[in-house]
Amino acid sequence: MRVLGIETSCDETGIALYDTREGLLAHDLYSQIALHSEYGGVVPELASRDHVRKILPLIKDVLARAQTDVSQVEGIAYTAGPGLVGALMVGASVGRSLAYAWKVPAIGVHHMEGHLLAPMLEEQPPEFPFVALLVSGGHTQLVKVGGIGLYQLLGESLDDAAGEAFDKAAKMLDLDYPGGPHVARLAESGTLGRFTFPRPMVDRPGLDFSFSGLKTYTLNTVAEHKGPDGLPDEQTCADIARAFEEAVVSTLVIKCRRALEQTGYPRLVIAGGVSANKRLRAGLEQALRKIGAQVFYARHEFCTDNGAMIAYAGAQRLAAGQTEGLAINVRPRWPLDSLPPI
């Protein structure tokens, strides 16, 4: 089955074409980082307008690169949530309209299920069951995964997501948007051990997360060492970035190991934008090797929002006979464990 995937949940327009027999045929991504950077974050109205501007040219480009005529498209998958409601409506409206015009089935895909299944696009995909760490700007969740749609939430952030905490730490250090990659890059020149930041909620049972306290601790540390220009000197900023990153990574690693021990599963999947963090990947690989577990993740281009993950997730559900009606429904909030199994 050949499925067109459309991702417009936030500030990236992602389009892809996936075939259940041949694999990923083509994909393209347009990022709005330059548009939103001067505001220090995503402006929902601007995001929606830019999706409208880019979505059809990207669809034409992907079909051309895949040498696929519209008559060969057998289904359409679009992100239906969670995300920014206006941005979601753009992708859903276009996807549902094209499906009607092309007389093919369509399905709304859960954005985080797309991230969770993104490692399935790799040459050596993980086998079910596994534990998934979904870690991005909007979500930090540990999920027990028995199969597609068989999800049990084990723990989640009670306040800020890890990616959001990275972005806020970047603002404190006067770094550009999006902050996560800039904090990680600055941390590479930081001195390990000069600052020791707290590991939130690791000293109590359970698998929930909390990063608001770490954010406050970072803010106080920056304030204590600021110079005449309102910021610490360059090396101190790097040391703070290193301590912050170490704290987030250590917290995530501890909770992931605890989740694997609790479930007895031998595999961990990490997905979402923060899964591209090199120190997180290295920390998880080292920690899980000690307990005989494996860690899987998508290639870097599929860690952030993209159309390929939506096309893949949608193809699995469409191939199983699941479809959407003509009504266009998006869900800014949508619990992952409410999805039907295949």
mmCIF file of C-alpha atoms in Angstrom:
data_model
loop_
_atom_site.group_PDB
_atom_site.id
_atom_site.type_symbol
_atom_site.label_atom_id
_atom_site.label_comp_id
_atom_site.label_asym_id
_atom_site.label_seq_id
_atom_site.Cartn_x
_atom_site.Cartn_y
_atom_site.Cartn_z
ATOM 1 C CA MET A 1 0.000 0.000 0.000
ATOM 2 C CA ARG A 2 1.415 3.398 -1.014
ATOM 3 C CA VAL A 3 0.606 6.131 1.515
ATOM 4 C CA LEU A 4 1.202 9.884 1.474
ATOM 5 C CA GLY A 5 2.082 11.228 4.932
ATOM 6 C CA ILE A 6 1.466 14.840 6.043
ATOM 7 C CA GLU A 7 2.896 16.332 9.262
ATOM 8 C CA THR A 8 1.879 19.851 10.379
ATOM 9 C CA SER A 9 1.537 19.621 14.157
ATOM 10 C CA CYS A 10 3.796 22.557 15.003
ATOM 11 C CA ASP A 11 6.421 24.504 13.036
ATOM 12 C CA GLU A 12 7.629 21.987 10.454
ATOM 13 C CA THR A 13 5.867 20.914 7.280
ATOM 14 C CA GLY A 14 6.781 17.294 6.589
ATOM 15 C CA ILE A 15 5.675 15.261 3.579
ATOM 16 C CA ALA A 16 6.614 11.658 2.720
ATOM 17 C CA LEU A 17 5.572 8.747 0.564
ATOM 18 C CA TYR A 18 5.799 5.275 2.099
ATOM 19 C CA ASP A 19 5.098 1.916 0.468
ATOM 20 C CA THR A 20 4.438 -1.105 2.681
ATOM 21 C CA ARG A 21 6.344 -3.311 0.215
ATOM 22 C CA GLU A 22 9.124 -1.001 -0.976
ATOM 23 C CA GLY A 23 9.654 1.154 2.112
ATOM 24 C CA LEU A 24 10.199 4.909 2.193
ATOM 25 C CA LEU A 25 10.149 6.269 -1.364
ATOM 26 C CA ALA A 26 10.701 9.993 -0.789
ATOM 27 C CA HIS A 27 10.338 12.653 1.885
ATOM 28 C CA ASP A 28 10.820 16.388 2.305
ATOM 29 C CA LEU A 29 10.737 18.811 5.210
ATOM 30 C CA TYR A 30 10.362 22.546 5.511
ATOM 31 C CA SER A 31 11.354 24.061 8.847
ATOM 32 C CA GLN A 32 10.026 27.391 10.112
ATOM 33 C CA ILE A 33 12.920 27.997 12.504
ATOM 34 C CA ALA A 34 13.999 31.181 10.713
ATOM 35 C CA LEU A 35 10.430 32.514 10.844
ATOM 36 C CA HIS A 36 9.999 32.022 14.597
ATOM 37 C CA SER A 37 13.555 32.620 15.830
ATOM 38 C CA GLU A 38 13.106 36.374 16.274
ATOM 39 C CA TYR A 39 10.197 35.669 18.662
ATOM 40 C CA GLY A 40 12.099 33.064 20.700
ATOM 41 C CA GLY A 41 9.396 30.432 20.155
ATOM 42 C CA VAL A 42 6.629 29.267 17.859
ATOM 43 C CA VAL A 43 3.891 31.797 17.015
ATOM 44 C CA PRO A 44 0.835 29.604 16.247
ATOM 45 C CA GLU A 45 -0.813 31.930 13.707
ATOM 46 C CA LEU A 46 2.415 32.356 11.738
ATOM 47 C CA ALA A 47 2.973 28.600 11.813
ATOM 48 C CA SER A 48 -0.470 27.910 10.345
ATOM 49 C CA ARG A 49 -0.012 30.456 7.560
ATOM 50 C CA ASP A 50 3.371 29.039 6.602
ATOM 51 C CA HIS A 51 1.968 25.495 6.444
ATOM 52 C CA VAL A 52 -0.660 26.779 3.988
ATOM 53 C CA ARG A 53 2.081 28.304 1.866
ATOM 54 C CA LYS A 54 4.369 25.250 1.738
ATOM 55 C CA ILE A 55 2.219 22.121 1.948
ATOM 56 C CA LEU A 56 1.096 21.738 -1.683
ATOM 57 C CA PRO A 57 4.517 22.499 -3.239
ATOM 58 C CA LEU A 58 6.077 19.920 -0.902
ATOM 59 C CA ILE A 59 3.486 17.292 -1.842
ATOM 60 C CA LYS A 60 4.190 17.886 -5.534
ATOM 61 C CA ASP A 61 7.932 17.676 -4.883
ATOM 62 C CA VAL A 62 7.704 14.370 -2.991
ATOM 63 C CA LEU A 63 5.474 12.756 -5.609
ATOM 64 C CA ALA A 64 7.860 13.877 -8.352
ATOM 65 C CA ARG A 65 10.945 12.586 -6.538
ATOM 66 C CA ALA A 66 9.221 9.252 -5.933
ATOM 67 C CA GLN A 67 8.178 9.165 -9.600
ATOM 68 C CA THR A 68 4.636 8.537 -8.422
ATOM 69 C CA ASP A 69 1.451 9.732 -10.081
ATOM 70 C CA VAL A 70 -1.513 10.653 -7.897
ATOM 71 C CA SER A 71 -3.324 7.604 -9.302
ATOM 72 C CA GLN A 72 -0.728 5.405 -7.579
ATOM 73 C CA VAL A 73 -1.371 6.858 -4.106
ATOM 74 C CA GLU A 74 -3.534 4.374 -2.196
ATOM 75 C CA GLY A 75 -4.051 6.237 1.066
ATOM 76 C CA ILE A 76 -3.318 9.459 2.937
ATOM 77 C CA ALA A 77 -2.182 9.846 6.545
ATOM 78 C CA TYR A 78 -2.105 13.205 8.302
ATOM 79 C CA THR A 79 -1.264 14.285 11.830
ATOM 80 C CA ALA A 80 -4.537 14.789 13.723
ATOM 81 C CA GLY A 81 -2.971 15.629 17.094
ATOM 82 C CA PRO A 82 -1.691 16.484 19.559
ATOM 83 C CA GLY A 83 -0.332 19.858 18.496
ATOM 84 C CA LEU A 84 -1.298 23.413 17.618
ATOM 85 C CA VAL A 85 -4.920 23.363 16.511
ATOM 86 C CA GLY A 86 -4.474 25.761 13.593
ATOM 87 C CA ALA A 87 -1.419 23.941 12.273
ATOM 88 C CA LEU A 88 -3.183 20.593 12.622
ATOM 89 C CA MET A 89 -6.198 21.901 10.714
ATOM 90 C CA VAL A 90 -4.040 22.809 7.718
ATOM 91 C CA GLY A 91 -2.627 19.303 7.313
ATOM 92 C CA ALA A 92 -5.905 17.573 8.139
ATOM 93 C CA SER A 93 -7.916 19.714 5.716
ATOM 94 C CA VAL A 94 -5.485 19.162 2.864
ATOM 95 C CA GLY A 95 -5.104 15.450 3.601
ATOM 96 C CA ARG A 96 -8.823 14.796 3.914
ATOM 97 C CA SER A 97 -9.589 16.866 0.775
ATOM 98 C CA LEU A 98 -6.980 15.094 -1.344
ATOM 99 C CA ALA A 99 -8.238 11.711 -0.156
ATOM 100 C CA TYR A 100 -11.773 12.656 -1.204
ATOM 101 C CA ALA A 101 -10.623 13.977 -4.582
ATOM 102 C CA TRP A 102 -8.359 10.975 -5.246
ATOM 103 C CA LYS A 103 -10.967 8.502 -3.919
ATOM 104 C CA VAL A 104 -8.591 6.852 -1.423
ATOM 105 C CA PRO A 105 -8.939 6.227 2.328
ATOM 106 C CA ALA A 106 -7.486 8.636 4.863
ATOM 107 C CA ILE A 107 -6.554 8.394 8.509
ATOM 108 C CA GLY A 108 -5.568 10.846 11.231
ATOM 109 C CA VAL A 109 -2.348 9.805 12.964
ATOM 110 C CA HIS A 110 -1.312 10.459 16.556
ATOM 111 C CA HIS A 111 1.823 12.588 16.419
ATOM 112 C CA MET A 112 3.547 10.717 19.265
ATOM 113 C CA GLU A 113 2.700 7.328 17.763
ATOM 114 C CA GLY A 114 4.517 8.570 14.687
ATOM 115 C CA HIS A 115 7.597 9.365 16.796
ATOM 116 C CA LEU A 116 7.316 6.043 18.632
ATOM 117 C CA LEU A 117 7.301 4.104 15.347
ATOM 118 C CA ALA A 118 9.975 6.180 13.571
ATOM 119 C CA PRO A 119 12.763 3.673 14.439
ATOM 120 C CA MET A 120 10.799 1.108 12.395
ATOM 121 C CA LEU A 121 12.076 2.946 9.299
ATOM 122 C CA GLU A 122 15.643 1.826 10.043
ATOM 123 C CA GLU A 123 17.374 -1.236 8.562
ATOM 124 C CA GLN A 124 17.320 -3.007 11.934
ATOM 125 C CA PRO A 125 14.019 -2.010 13.573
ATOM 126 C CA PRO A 126 13.181 -3.044 17.145
ATOM 127 C CA GLU A 127 10.887 -5.979 17.768
ATOM 128 C CA PHE A 128 7.799 -5.757 19.961
ATOM 129 C CA PRO A 129 7.470 -5.563 22.930
ATOM 130 C CA PHE A 130 9.611 -2.690 24.173
ATOM 131 C CA VAL A 131 9.603 0.361 26.433
ATOM 132 C CA ALA A 132 9.515 3.712 24.618
ATOM 133 C CA LEU A 133 10.891 6.995 25.896
ATOM 134 C CA LEU A 134 9.104 9.780 24.021
ATOM 135 C CA VAL A 135 11.051 12.933 24.704
ATOM 136 C CA SER A 136 10.461 16.196 22.859
ATOM 137 C CA GLY A 137 9.572 19.833 23.351
ATOM 138 C CA GLY A 138 6.012 18.981 24.327
ATOM 139 C CA HIS A 139 6.221 15.486 25.805
ATOM 140 C CA THR A 140 8.310 13.358 28.122
ATOM 141 C CA GLN A 141 6.711 9.936 28.534
ATOM 142 C CA LEU A 142 7.646 6.344 29.246
ATOM 143 C CA VAL A 143 5.323 3.934 27.462
ATOM 144 C CA LYS A 144 5.007 0.157 27.621
ATOM 145 C CA VAL A 145 4.540 -0.984 24.023
ATOM 146 C CA GLY A 146 3.126 -4.421 23.247
ATOM 147 C CA GLY A 147 2.404 -3.648 19.581
ATOM 148 C CA ILE A 148 0.909 -0.897 17.438
ATOM 149 C CA GLY A 149 -1.894 0.583 19.519
ATOM 150 C CA LEU A 150 -1.047 -1.518 22.575
ATOM 151 C CA TYR A 151 0.253 1.294 24.759
ATOM 152 C CA GLN A 152 0.355 1.647 28.525
ATOM 153 C CA LEU A 153 1.593 4.906 30.021
ATOM 154 C CA LEU A 154 4.220 4.172 32.690
ATOM 155 C CA GLY A 155 5.228 7.716 33.557
ATOM 156 C CA GLU A 156 5.271 11.270 32.237
ATOM 157 C CA SER A 157 6.416 14.760 33.096
ATOM 158 C CA LEU A 158 4.279 16.439 35.729
ATOM 159 C CA ASP A 159 5.248 19.889 34.433
ATOM 160 C CA ASP A 160 7.782 20.902 31.759
ATOM 161 C CA ALA A 161 8.829 18.408 29.109
ATOM 162 C CA ALA A 162 12.566 17.794 28.779
ATOM 163 C CA GLY A 163 12.735 19.556 25.415
ATOM 164 C CA GLU A 164 10.880 22.548 26.823
ATOM 165 C CA ALA A 165 13.344 22.695 29.726
ATOM 166 C CA PHE A 166 16.229 22.710 27.223
ATOM 167 C CA ASP A 167 14.631 25.631 25.360
ATOM 168 C CA LYS A 168 14.116 27.599 28.572
ATOM 169 C CA ALA A 169 17.680 26.946 29.712
ATOM 170 C CA ALA A 170 18.858 28.230 26.343
ATOM 171 C CA LYS A 171 16.946 31.488 26.867
ATOM 172 C CA MET A 172 18.593 31.913 30.260
ATOM 173 C CA LEU A 173 21.985 31.591 28.568
ATOM 174 C CA ASP A 174 20.979 33.918 25.721
ATOM 175 C CA LEU A 175 21.174 31.176 23.097
ATOM 176 C CA ASP A 176 19.208 31.031 19.870
ATOM 177 C CA TYR A 177 15.931 29.198 19.255
ATOM 178 C CA PRO A 178 15.432 26.245 19.199
ATOM 179 C CA GLY A 179 17.504 25.901 22.323
ATOM 180 C CA GLY A 180 18.179 22.186 22.685
ATOM 181 C CA PRO A 181 20.913 21.819 20.053
ATOM 182 C CA HIS A 182 22.558 25.079 21.152
ATOM 183 C CA VAL A 183 22.690 24.003 24.808
ATOM 184 C CA ALA A 184 24.183 20.636 23.782
ATOM 185 C CA ARG A 185 26.771 22.346 21.584
ATOM 186 C CA LEU A 186 27.757 24.785 24.341
ATOM 187 C CA ALA A 187 27.926 21.936 26.879
ATOM 188 C CA GLU A 188 30.667 20.241 24.840
ATOM 189 C CA SER A 189 33.131 22.899 26.049
ATOM 190 C CA GLY A 190 31.802 22.841 29.624
ATOM 191 C CA THR A 191 33.799 21.597 32.600
ATOM 192 C CA LEU A 192 32.330 18.437 34.077
ATOM 193 C CA GLY A 193 31.791 18.698 37.825
ATOM 194 C CA ARG A 194 32.133 22.455 38.311
ATOM 195 C CA PHE A 195 28.377 22.597 38.917
ATOM 196 C CA THR A 196 26.171 19.734 40.071
ATOM 197 C CA PHE A 197 22.494 20.173 39.333
ATOM 198 C CA PRO A 198 19.726 18.102 40.995
ATOM 199 C CA ARG A 199 18.272 14.972 39.374
ATOM 200 C CA PRO A 200 14.525 15.539 39.872
ATOM 201 C CA MET A 201 12.391 12.729 41.327
ATOM 202 C CA VAL A 202 15.020 9.986 41.031
ATOM 203 C CA ASP A 203 15.086 9.465 44.809
ATOM 204 C CA ARG A 204 11.451 8.344 44.957
ATOM 205 C CA PRO A 205 9.651 5.362 43.413
ATOM 206 C CA GLY A 206 7.735 5.651 40.174
ATOM 207 C CA LEU A 207 8.472 6.685 36.621
ATOM 208 C CA ASP A 208 7.158 10.253 36.464
ATOM 209 C CA PHE A 209 9.382 13.216 35.625
ATOM 210 C CA SER A 210 9.604 16.840 36.724
ATOM 211 C CA PHE A 211 11.884 19.443 35.163
ATOM 212 C CA SER A 212 10.485 22.731 36.502
ATOM 213 C CA GLY A 213 12.705 22.606 39.585
ATOM 214 C CA LEU A 214 15.777 22.003 37.444
ATOM 215 C CA LYS A 215 14.796 25.004 35.351
ATOM 216 C CA THR A 216 14.593 27.168 38.488
ATOM 217 C CA TYR A 217 17.946 25.848 39.741
ATOM 218 C CA THR A 218 19.511 26.776 36.400
ATOM 219 C CA LEU A 219 18.014 30.267 36.530
ATOM 220 C CA ASN A 220 19.386 30.818 40.047
ATOM 221 C CA THR A 221 22.842 29.585 39.028
ATOM 222 C CA VAL A 222 22.929 31.958 36.066
ATOM 223 C CA ALA A 223 21.857 34.845 38.331
ATOM 224 C CA GLU A 224 24.549 34.034 40.921
ATOM 225 C CA HIS A 225 27.342 34.211 38.331
ATOM 226 C CA LYS A 226 26.169 36.984 36.021
ATOM 227 C CA GLY A 227 28.595 39.718 35.014
ATOM 228 C CA PRO A 228 28.128 43.371 34.049
ATOM 229 C CA ASP A 229 26.293 42.417 30.852
ATOM 230 C CA GLY A 230 23.740 40.337 32.773
ATOM 231 C CA LEU A 231 25.258 36.970 31.826
ATOM 232 C CA PRO A 232 28.032 34.800 33.269
ATOM 233 C CA ASP A 233 31.322 34.723 31.362
ATOM 234 C CA GLU A 234 31.594 32.397 28.359
ATOM 235 C CA GLN A 235 33.234 29.482 30.219
ATOM 236 C CA THR A 236 30.745 29.660 33.087
ATOM 237 C CA CYS A 237 27.863 29.570 30.600
ATOM 238 C CA ALA A 238 29.395 26.437 29.084
ATOM 239 C CA ASP A 239 29.820 24.891 32.526
ATOM 240 C CA ILE A 240 26.184 25.631 33.387
ATOM 241 C CA ALA A 241 25.040 24.124 30.079
ATOM 242 C CA ARG A 242 27.100 21.004 30.808
ATOM 243 C CA ALA A 243 25.664 20.638 34.301
ATOM 244 C CA PHE A 244 22.114 21.142 33.017
ATOM 245 C CA GLU A 245 22.524 18.597 30.221
ATOM 246 C CA GLU A 246 24.129 16.087 32.581
ATOM 247 C CA ALA A 247 21.200 16.431 34.989
ATOM 248 C CA VAL A 248 18.551 15.900 32.295
ATOM 249 C CA VAL A 249 20.398 12.958 30.739
ATOM 250 C CA SER A 250 21.075 11.306 34.083
ATOM 251 C CA THR A 251 17.420 11.645 35.093
ATOM 252 C CA LEU A 252 16.189 10.133 31.829
ATOM 253 C CA VAL A 253 18.695 7.272 31.986
ATOM 254 C CA ILE A 254 17.772 6.365 35.571
ATOM 255 C CA LYS A 255 14.063 6.326 34.772
ATOM 256 C CA CYS A 256 14.539 4.298 31.573
ATOM 257 C CA ARG A 257 16.586 1.666 33.346
ATOM 258 C CA ARG A 258 13.949 1.523 36.079
ATOM 259 C CA ALA A 259 11.192 1.076 33.462
ATOM 260 C CA LEU A 260 13.024 -1.816 31.801
ATOM 261 C CA GLU A 261 13.616 -3.529 35.125
ATOM 262 C CA GLN A 262 9.964 -3.022 36.076
ATOM 263 C CA THR A 263 8.581 -4.450 32.816
ATOM 264 C CA GLY A 264 11.262 -7.074 32.217
ATOM 265 C CA TYR A 265 11.532 -5.927 28.595
ATOM 266 C CA PRO A 266 14.991 -6.140 26.949
ATOM 267 C CA ARG A 267 14.526 -3.260 24.510
ATOM 268 C CA LEU A 268 14.191 0.521 24.792
ATOM 269 C CA VAL A 269 13.149 2.864 21.977
ATOM 270 C CA ILE A 270 13.869 6.579 22.314
ATOM 271 C CA ALA A 271 12.066 8.968 19.979
ATOM 272 C CA GLY A 272 11.312 12.655 19.633
ATOM 273 C CA GLY A 273 13.544 15.671 19.149
ATOM 274 C CA VAL A 274 15.609 15.209 22.322
ATOM 275 C CA SER A 275 16.463 11.641 21.244
ATOM 276 C CA ALA A 276 19.015 13.208 18.866
ATOM 277 C CA ASN A 277 21.083 14.356 21.870
ATOM 278 C CA LYS A 278 24.461 12.599 21.669
ATOM 279 C CA ARG A 279 25.031 12.508 25.435
ATOM 280 C CA LEU A 280 21.607 10.951 26.003
ATOM 281 C CA ARG A 281 22.232 8.227 23.432
ATOM 282 C CA ALA A 282 25.669 7.444 24.849
ATOM 283 C CA GLY A 283 24.359 7.423 28.425
ATOM 284 C CA LEU A 284 21.510 5.060 27.594
ATOM 285 C CA GLU A 285 23.728 2.701 25.612
ATOM 286 C CA GLN A 286 26.235 2.493 28.455
ATOM 287 C CA ALA A 287 23.614 2.016 31.180
ATOM 288 C CA LEU A 288 21.508 -0.539 29.308
ATOM 289 C CA ARG A 289 24.534 -2.563 28.229
ATOM 290 C CA LYS A 290 25.121 -3.313 31.919
ATOM 291 C CA ILE A 291 21.692 -4.964 32.234
ATOM 292 C CA GLY A 292 21.780 -6.710 28.862
ATOM 293 C CA ALA A 293 19.242 -4.438 27.175
ATOM 294 C CA GLN A 294 19.315 -2.749 23.770
ATOM 295 C CA VAL A 295 18.436 0.798 22.791
ATOM 296 C CA PHE A 296 16.973 1.786 19.406
ATOM 297 C CA TYR A 297 16.427 5.203 17.850
ATOM 298 C CA ALA A 298 15.698 6.795 14.502
ATOM 299 C CA ARG A 299 18.295 8.501 12.336
ATOM 300 C CA HIS A 300 18.716 12.199 13.174
ATOM 301 C CA GLU A 301 16.493 13.489 10.366
ATOM 302 C CA PHE A 302 13.591 11.433 11.740
ATOM 303 C CA CYS A 303 14.042 12.437 15.397
ATOM 304 C CA THR A 304 12.396 15.805 14.890
ATOM 305 C CA ASP A 305 8.928 16.170 13.347
ATOM 306 C CA ASN A 306 8.776 14.668 9.854
ATOM 307 C CA GLY A 307 6.359 13.244 7.304
ATOM 308 C CA ALA A 308 8.029 9.818 7.080
ATOM 309 C CA MET A 309 6.932 8.768 10.564
ATOM 310 C CA ILE A 310 3.339 9.822 9.831
ATOM 311 C CA ALA A 311 3.318 7.994 6.500
ATOM 312 C CA TYR A 312 4.641 4.831 8.175
ATOM 313 C CA ALA A 313 2.238 4.907 11.129
ATOM 314 C CA GLY A 314 -0.690 5.709 8.862
ATOM 315 C CA ALA A 315 0.234 2.935 6.428
ATOM 316 C CA GLN A 316 0.125 0.348 9.216
ATOM 317 C CA ARG A 317 -3.351 1.413 10.282
ATOM 318 C CA LEU A 318 -4.717 1.837 6.766
ATOM 319 C CA ALA A 319 -3.379 -1.590 5.783
ATOM 320 C CA ALA A 320 -5.227 -2.999 8.805
ATOM 321 C CA GLY A 321 -8.493 -1.487 7.538
ATOM 322 C CA GLN A 322 -8.723 1.547 9.828
ATOM 323 C CA THR A 323 -9.935 4.772 8.166
ATOM 324 C CA GLU A 324 -11.458 8.156 8.989
ATOM 325 C CA GLY A 325 -14.843 9.476 7.834
ATOM 326 C CA LEU A 326 -15.345 12.652 5.831
ATOM 327 C CA ALA A 327 -15.429 14.877 8.918
ATOM 328 C CA ILE A 328 -12.176 16.707 9.674
ATOM 329 C CA ASN A 329 -11.309 16.160 13.320
ATOM 330 C CA VAL A 330 -8.129 17.302 15.039
ATOM 331 C CA ARG A 331 -7.214 16.813 18.684
ATOM 332 C CA PRO A 332 -4.860 19.349 20.308
ATOM 333 C CA ARG A 333 -4.812 16.986 23.312
ATOM 334 C CA TRP A 334 -4.958 13.255 22.658
ATOM 335 C CA PRO A 335 -3.887 10.537 25.133
ATOM 336 C CA LEU A 336 -1.627 8.011 23.421
ATOM 337 C CA ASP A 337 -3.103 5.084 25.347
ATOM 338 C CA SER A 338 -6.572 5.819 23.929
ATOM 339 C CA LEU A 339 -5.594 4.600 20.449
ATOM 340 C CA PRO A 340 -7.151 1.383 19.134
ATOM 341 C CA PRO A 341 -4.830 -1.578 18.554
ATOM 342 C CA ILE A 342 -4.204 -3.135 15.152
#
